[in-house]
Every structure is written in C-alpha cells, then in structure tokens.
mmCIF file with all atom_site columns, C-alpha atoms in Angstrom:
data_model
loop_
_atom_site.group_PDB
_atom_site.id
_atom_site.type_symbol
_atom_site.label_atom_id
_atom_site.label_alt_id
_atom_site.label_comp_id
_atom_site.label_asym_id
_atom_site.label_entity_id
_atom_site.label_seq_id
_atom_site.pdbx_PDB_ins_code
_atom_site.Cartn_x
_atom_site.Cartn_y
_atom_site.Cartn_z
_atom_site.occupancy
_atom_site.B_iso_or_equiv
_atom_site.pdbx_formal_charge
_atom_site.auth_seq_id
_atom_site.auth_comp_id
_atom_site.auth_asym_id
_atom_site.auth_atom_id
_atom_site.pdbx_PDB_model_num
ATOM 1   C CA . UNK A 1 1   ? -19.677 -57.805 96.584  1.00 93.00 ? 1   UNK A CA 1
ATOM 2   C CA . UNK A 1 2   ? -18.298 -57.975 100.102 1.00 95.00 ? 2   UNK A CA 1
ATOM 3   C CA . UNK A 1 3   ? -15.189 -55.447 100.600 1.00 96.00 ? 3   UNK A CA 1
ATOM 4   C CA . UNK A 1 4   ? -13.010 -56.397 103.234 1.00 96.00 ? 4   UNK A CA 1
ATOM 5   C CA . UNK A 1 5   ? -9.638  -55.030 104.582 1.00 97.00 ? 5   UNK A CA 1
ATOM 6   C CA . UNK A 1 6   ? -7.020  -57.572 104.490 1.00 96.00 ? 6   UNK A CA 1
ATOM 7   C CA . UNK A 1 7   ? -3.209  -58.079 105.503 1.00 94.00 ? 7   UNK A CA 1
ATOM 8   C CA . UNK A 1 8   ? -0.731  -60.246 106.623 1.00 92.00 ? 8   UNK A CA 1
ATOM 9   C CA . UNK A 1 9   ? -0.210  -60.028 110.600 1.00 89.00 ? 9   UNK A CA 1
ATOM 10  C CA . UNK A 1 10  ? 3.404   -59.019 111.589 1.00 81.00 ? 10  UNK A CA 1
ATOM 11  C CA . UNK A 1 11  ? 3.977   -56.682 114.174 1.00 71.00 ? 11  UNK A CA 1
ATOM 12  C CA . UNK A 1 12  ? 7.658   -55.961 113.527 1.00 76.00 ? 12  UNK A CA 1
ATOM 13  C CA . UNK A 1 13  ? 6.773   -54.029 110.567 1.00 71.00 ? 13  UNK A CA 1
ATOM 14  C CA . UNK A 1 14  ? 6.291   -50.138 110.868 1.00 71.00 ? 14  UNK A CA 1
ATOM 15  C CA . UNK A 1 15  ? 4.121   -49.828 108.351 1.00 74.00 ? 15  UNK A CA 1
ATOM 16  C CA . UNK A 1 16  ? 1.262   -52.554 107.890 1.00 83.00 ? 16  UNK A CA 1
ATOM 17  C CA . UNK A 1 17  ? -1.483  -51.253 105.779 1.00 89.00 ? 17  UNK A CA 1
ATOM 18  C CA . UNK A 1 18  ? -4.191  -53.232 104.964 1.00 94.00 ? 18  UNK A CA 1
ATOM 19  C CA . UNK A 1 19  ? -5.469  -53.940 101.236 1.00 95.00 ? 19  UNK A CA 1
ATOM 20  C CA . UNK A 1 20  ? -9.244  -53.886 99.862  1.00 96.00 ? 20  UNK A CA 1
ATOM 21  C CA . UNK A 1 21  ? -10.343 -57.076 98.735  1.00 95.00 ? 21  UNK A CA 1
ATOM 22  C CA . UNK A 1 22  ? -13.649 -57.768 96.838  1.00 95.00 ? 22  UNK A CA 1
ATOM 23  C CA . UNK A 1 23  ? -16.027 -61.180 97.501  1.00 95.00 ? 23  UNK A CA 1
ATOM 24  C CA . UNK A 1 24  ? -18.900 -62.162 95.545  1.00 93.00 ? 24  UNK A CA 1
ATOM 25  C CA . UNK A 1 25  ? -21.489 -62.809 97.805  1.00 92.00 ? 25  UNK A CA 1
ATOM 26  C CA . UNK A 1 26  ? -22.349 -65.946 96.413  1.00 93.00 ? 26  UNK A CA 1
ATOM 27  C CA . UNK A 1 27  ? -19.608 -67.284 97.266  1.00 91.00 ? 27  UNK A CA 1
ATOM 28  C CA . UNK A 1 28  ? -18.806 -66.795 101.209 1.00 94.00 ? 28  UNK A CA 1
ATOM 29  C CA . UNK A 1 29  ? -17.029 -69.336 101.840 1.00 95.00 ? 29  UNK A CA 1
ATOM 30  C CA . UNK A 1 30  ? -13.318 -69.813 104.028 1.00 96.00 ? 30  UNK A CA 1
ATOM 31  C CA . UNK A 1 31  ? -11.781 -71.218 101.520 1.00 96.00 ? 31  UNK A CA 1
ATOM 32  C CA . UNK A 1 32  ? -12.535 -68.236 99.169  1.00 96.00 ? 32  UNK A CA 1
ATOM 33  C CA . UNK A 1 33  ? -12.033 -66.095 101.717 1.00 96.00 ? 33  UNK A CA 1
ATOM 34  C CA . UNK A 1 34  ? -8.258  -67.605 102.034 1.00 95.00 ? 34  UNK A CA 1
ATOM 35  C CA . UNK A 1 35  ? -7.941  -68.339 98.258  1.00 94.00 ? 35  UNK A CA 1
ATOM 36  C CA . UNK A 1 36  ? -8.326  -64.194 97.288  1.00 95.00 ? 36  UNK A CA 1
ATOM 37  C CA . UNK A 1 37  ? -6.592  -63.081 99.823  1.00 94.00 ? 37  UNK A CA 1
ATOM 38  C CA . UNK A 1 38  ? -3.831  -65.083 99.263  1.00 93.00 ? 38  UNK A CA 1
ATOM 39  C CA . UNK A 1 39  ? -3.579  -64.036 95.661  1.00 93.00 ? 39  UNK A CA 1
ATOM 40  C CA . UNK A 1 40  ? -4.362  -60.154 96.415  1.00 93.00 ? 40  UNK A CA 1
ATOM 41  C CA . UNK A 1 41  ? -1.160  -60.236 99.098  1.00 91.00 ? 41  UNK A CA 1
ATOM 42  C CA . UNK A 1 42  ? 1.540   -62.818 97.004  1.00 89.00 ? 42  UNK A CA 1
ATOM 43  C CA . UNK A 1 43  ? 1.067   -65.464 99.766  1.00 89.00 ? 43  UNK A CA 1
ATOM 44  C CA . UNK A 1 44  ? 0.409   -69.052 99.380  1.00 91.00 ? 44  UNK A CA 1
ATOM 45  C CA . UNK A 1 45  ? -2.269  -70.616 101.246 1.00 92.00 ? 45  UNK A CA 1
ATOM 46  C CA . UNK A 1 46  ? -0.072  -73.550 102.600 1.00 92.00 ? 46  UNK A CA 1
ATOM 47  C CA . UNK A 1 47  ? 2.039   -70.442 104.462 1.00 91.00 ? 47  UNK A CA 1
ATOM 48  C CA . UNK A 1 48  ? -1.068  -69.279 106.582 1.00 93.00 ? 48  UNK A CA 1
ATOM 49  C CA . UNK A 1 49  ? -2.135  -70.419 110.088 1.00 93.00 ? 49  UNK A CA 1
ATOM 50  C CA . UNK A 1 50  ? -5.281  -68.506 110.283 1.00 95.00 ? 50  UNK A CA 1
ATOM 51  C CA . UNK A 1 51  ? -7.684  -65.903 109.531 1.00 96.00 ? 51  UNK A CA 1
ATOM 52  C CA . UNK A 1 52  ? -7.930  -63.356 112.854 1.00 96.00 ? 52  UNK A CA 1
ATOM 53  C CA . UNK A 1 53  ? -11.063 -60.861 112.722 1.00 96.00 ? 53  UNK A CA 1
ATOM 54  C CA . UNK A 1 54  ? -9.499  -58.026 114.246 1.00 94.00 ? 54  UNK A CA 1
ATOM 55  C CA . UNK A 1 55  ? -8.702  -57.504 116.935 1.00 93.00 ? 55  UNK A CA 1
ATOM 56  C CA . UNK A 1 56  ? -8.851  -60.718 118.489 1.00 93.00 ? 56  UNK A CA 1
ATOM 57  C CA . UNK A 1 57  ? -11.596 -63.630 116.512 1.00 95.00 ? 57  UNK A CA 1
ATOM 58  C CA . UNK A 1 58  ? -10.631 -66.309 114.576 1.00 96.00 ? 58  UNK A CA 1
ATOM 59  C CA . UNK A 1 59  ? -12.251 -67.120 111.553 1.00 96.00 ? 59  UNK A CA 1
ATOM 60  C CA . UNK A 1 60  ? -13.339 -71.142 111.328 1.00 95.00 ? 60  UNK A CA 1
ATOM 61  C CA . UNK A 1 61  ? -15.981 -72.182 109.394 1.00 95.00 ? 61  UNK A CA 1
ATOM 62  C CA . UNK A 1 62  ? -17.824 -70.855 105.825 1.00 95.00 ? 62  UNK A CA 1
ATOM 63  C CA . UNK A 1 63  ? -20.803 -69.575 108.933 1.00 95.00 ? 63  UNK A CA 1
ATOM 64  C CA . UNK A 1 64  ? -18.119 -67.212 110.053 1.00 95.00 ? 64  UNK A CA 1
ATOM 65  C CA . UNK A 1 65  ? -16.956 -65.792 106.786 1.00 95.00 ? 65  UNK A CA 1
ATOM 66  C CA . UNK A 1 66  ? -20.536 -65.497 106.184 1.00 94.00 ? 66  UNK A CA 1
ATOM 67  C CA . UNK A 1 67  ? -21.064 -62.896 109.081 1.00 95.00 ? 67  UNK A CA 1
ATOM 68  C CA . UNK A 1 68  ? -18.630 -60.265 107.759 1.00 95.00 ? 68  UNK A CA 1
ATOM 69  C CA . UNK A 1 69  ? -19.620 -57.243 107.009 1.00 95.00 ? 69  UNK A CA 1
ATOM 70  C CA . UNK A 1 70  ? -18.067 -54.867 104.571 1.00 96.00 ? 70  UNK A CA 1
ATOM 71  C CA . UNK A 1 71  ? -14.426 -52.833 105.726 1.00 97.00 ? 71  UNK A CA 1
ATOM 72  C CA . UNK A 1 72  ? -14.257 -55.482 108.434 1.00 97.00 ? 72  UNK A CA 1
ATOM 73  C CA . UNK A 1 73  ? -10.295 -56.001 109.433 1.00 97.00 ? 73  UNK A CA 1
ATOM 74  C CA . UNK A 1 74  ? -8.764  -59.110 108.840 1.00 97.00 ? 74  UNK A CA 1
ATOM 75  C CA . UNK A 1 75  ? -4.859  -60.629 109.646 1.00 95.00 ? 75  UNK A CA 1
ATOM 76  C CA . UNK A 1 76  ? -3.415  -63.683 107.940 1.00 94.00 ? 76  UNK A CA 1
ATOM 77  C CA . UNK A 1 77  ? -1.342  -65.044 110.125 1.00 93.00 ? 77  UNK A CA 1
ATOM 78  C CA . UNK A 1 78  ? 1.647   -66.939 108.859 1.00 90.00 ? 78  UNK A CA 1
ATOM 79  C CA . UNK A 1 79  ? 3.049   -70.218 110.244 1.00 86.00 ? 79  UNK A CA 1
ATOM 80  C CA . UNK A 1 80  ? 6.132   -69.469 112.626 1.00 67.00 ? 80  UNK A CA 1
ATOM 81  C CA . UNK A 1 81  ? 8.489   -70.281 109.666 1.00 56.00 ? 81  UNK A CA 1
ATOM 82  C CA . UNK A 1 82  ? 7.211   -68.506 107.041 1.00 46.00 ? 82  UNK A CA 1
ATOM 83  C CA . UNK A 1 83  ? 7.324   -65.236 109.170 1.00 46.00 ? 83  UNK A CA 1
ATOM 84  C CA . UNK A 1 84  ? 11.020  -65.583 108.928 1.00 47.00 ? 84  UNK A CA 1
ATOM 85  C CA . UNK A 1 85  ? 10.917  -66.660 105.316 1.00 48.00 ? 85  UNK A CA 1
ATOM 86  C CA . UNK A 1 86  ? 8.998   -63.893 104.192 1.00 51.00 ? 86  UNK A CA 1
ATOM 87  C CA . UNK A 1 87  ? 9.889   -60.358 106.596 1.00 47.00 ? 87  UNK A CA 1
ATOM 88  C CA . UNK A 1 88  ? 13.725  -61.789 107.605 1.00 44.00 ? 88  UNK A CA 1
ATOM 89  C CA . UNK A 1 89  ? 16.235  -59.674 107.162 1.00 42.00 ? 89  UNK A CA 1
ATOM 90  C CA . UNK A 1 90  ? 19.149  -60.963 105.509 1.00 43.00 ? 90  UNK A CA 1
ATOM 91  C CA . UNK A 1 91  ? 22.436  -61.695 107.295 1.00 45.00 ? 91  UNK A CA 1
ATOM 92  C CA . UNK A 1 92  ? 25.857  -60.295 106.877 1.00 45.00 ? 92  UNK A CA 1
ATOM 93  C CA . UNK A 1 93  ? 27.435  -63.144 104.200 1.00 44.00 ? 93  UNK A CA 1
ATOM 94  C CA . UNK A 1 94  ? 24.394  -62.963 102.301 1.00 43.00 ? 94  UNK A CA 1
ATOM 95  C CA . UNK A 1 95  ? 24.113  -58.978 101.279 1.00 43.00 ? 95  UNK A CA 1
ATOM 96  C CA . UNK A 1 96  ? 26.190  -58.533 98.195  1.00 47.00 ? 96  UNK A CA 1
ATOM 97  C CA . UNK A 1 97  ? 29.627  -57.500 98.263  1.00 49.00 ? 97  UNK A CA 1
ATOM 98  C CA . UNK A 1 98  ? 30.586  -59.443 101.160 1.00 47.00 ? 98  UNK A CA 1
ATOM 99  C CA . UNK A 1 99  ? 33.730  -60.953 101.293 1.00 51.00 ? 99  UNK A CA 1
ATOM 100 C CA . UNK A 1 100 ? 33.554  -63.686 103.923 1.00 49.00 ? 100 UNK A CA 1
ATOM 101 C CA . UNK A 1 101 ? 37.944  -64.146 103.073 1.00 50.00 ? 101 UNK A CA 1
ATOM 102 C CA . UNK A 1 102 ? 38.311  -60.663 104.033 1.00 50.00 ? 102 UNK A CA 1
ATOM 103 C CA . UNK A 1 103 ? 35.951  -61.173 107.090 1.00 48.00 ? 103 UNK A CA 1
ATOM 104 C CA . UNK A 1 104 ? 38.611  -63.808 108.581 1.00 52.00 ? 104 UNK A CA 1
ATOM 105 C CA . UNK A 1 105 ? 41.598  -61.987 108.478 1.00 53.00 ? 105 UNK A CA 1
ATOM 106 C CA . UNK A 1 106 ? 43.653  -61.457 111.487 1.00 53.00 ? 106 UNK A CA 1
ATOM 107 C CA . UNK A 1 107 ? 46.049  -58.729 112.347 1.00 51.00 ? 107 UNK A CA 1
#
C-alpha cells in the first residue's frame, strides 16, 4: 500500500488537517487516486478541479500518481462553486429562529 496525506484545499479554514489514505499499489492510477479520496473526505468527484502535490504540483496523468511516495501531501481543490456550497456560512434568514416579519418592522 501507498499512504498518502489527503485534504480538501481551503484556506479560510483554521483548522485543515489532512487524512491518511491507503492505495494498493497495483492500482496507481488518477482516477483511483481521485475515486478514494473522494470517498475518504465525503466529496464527489464531479466537485473537484484538481489534485495539487503540495505545495505547488499538479497531479495529471496515472505517470504522476505513480511517482508518489508514501506521507506525500495532497489538496483537492474544489470548483469555485462548490467551495461555497460546501464551507459557506449560512446567512441571516436561513439560521433557525429567524423571523424575516419581525426583521421588517419599522419604528
């Protein structure tokens, strides 16, 4: 097994840690790269953008995934949109117990 250290990229979060992930070495390939890591986190693989090798390579290719080696770093970076699907914090009318009436009255 490979072990590699894996999380999704989002620097507005204080605390980021990565995760351990295991990959048979048979099986090196990007799309099983993106397919376990996906699972191991909760994110789908239509919601990433790429694979950075920290701190600044991005993975392409099976040949790539190939040359890690174990406890390498590794950010999945999420589409623009899915950043603010996923870490958003939510507004005013939507945390419960607001009462948008209330929120319009004048005096």
């Amino acid at each position: 097994e490979l072990v590699l250290k894996v999380r999704i990229q989002n620097p507005n979060l204080r605390e980021n840690d990565f995760i351990e992930i295991e990959l048979d070495r048979q099986e090196l390939t990007y799309k099983e790269l993106l397919r376990v890591s996906c699972r191991e986190l909760g994110v789908s693989p239509e919601h990433i953008q790429k694979i950075r090798k920290l701190p600044n390579t991005m993975l392409r290719k099976d040949k790539d995934v190939a040359r890690l080696q174990d406890f390498q770093e590794l950010e999945l970076v999420l589409t623009v949109s899915d950043k603010n699907l996923l870490f958003r914090v939510p507004t005013l009318s939507e945390q419960s117990g607001y009462n948008k009436k209330a929120s319009e009255l004048t005096y």
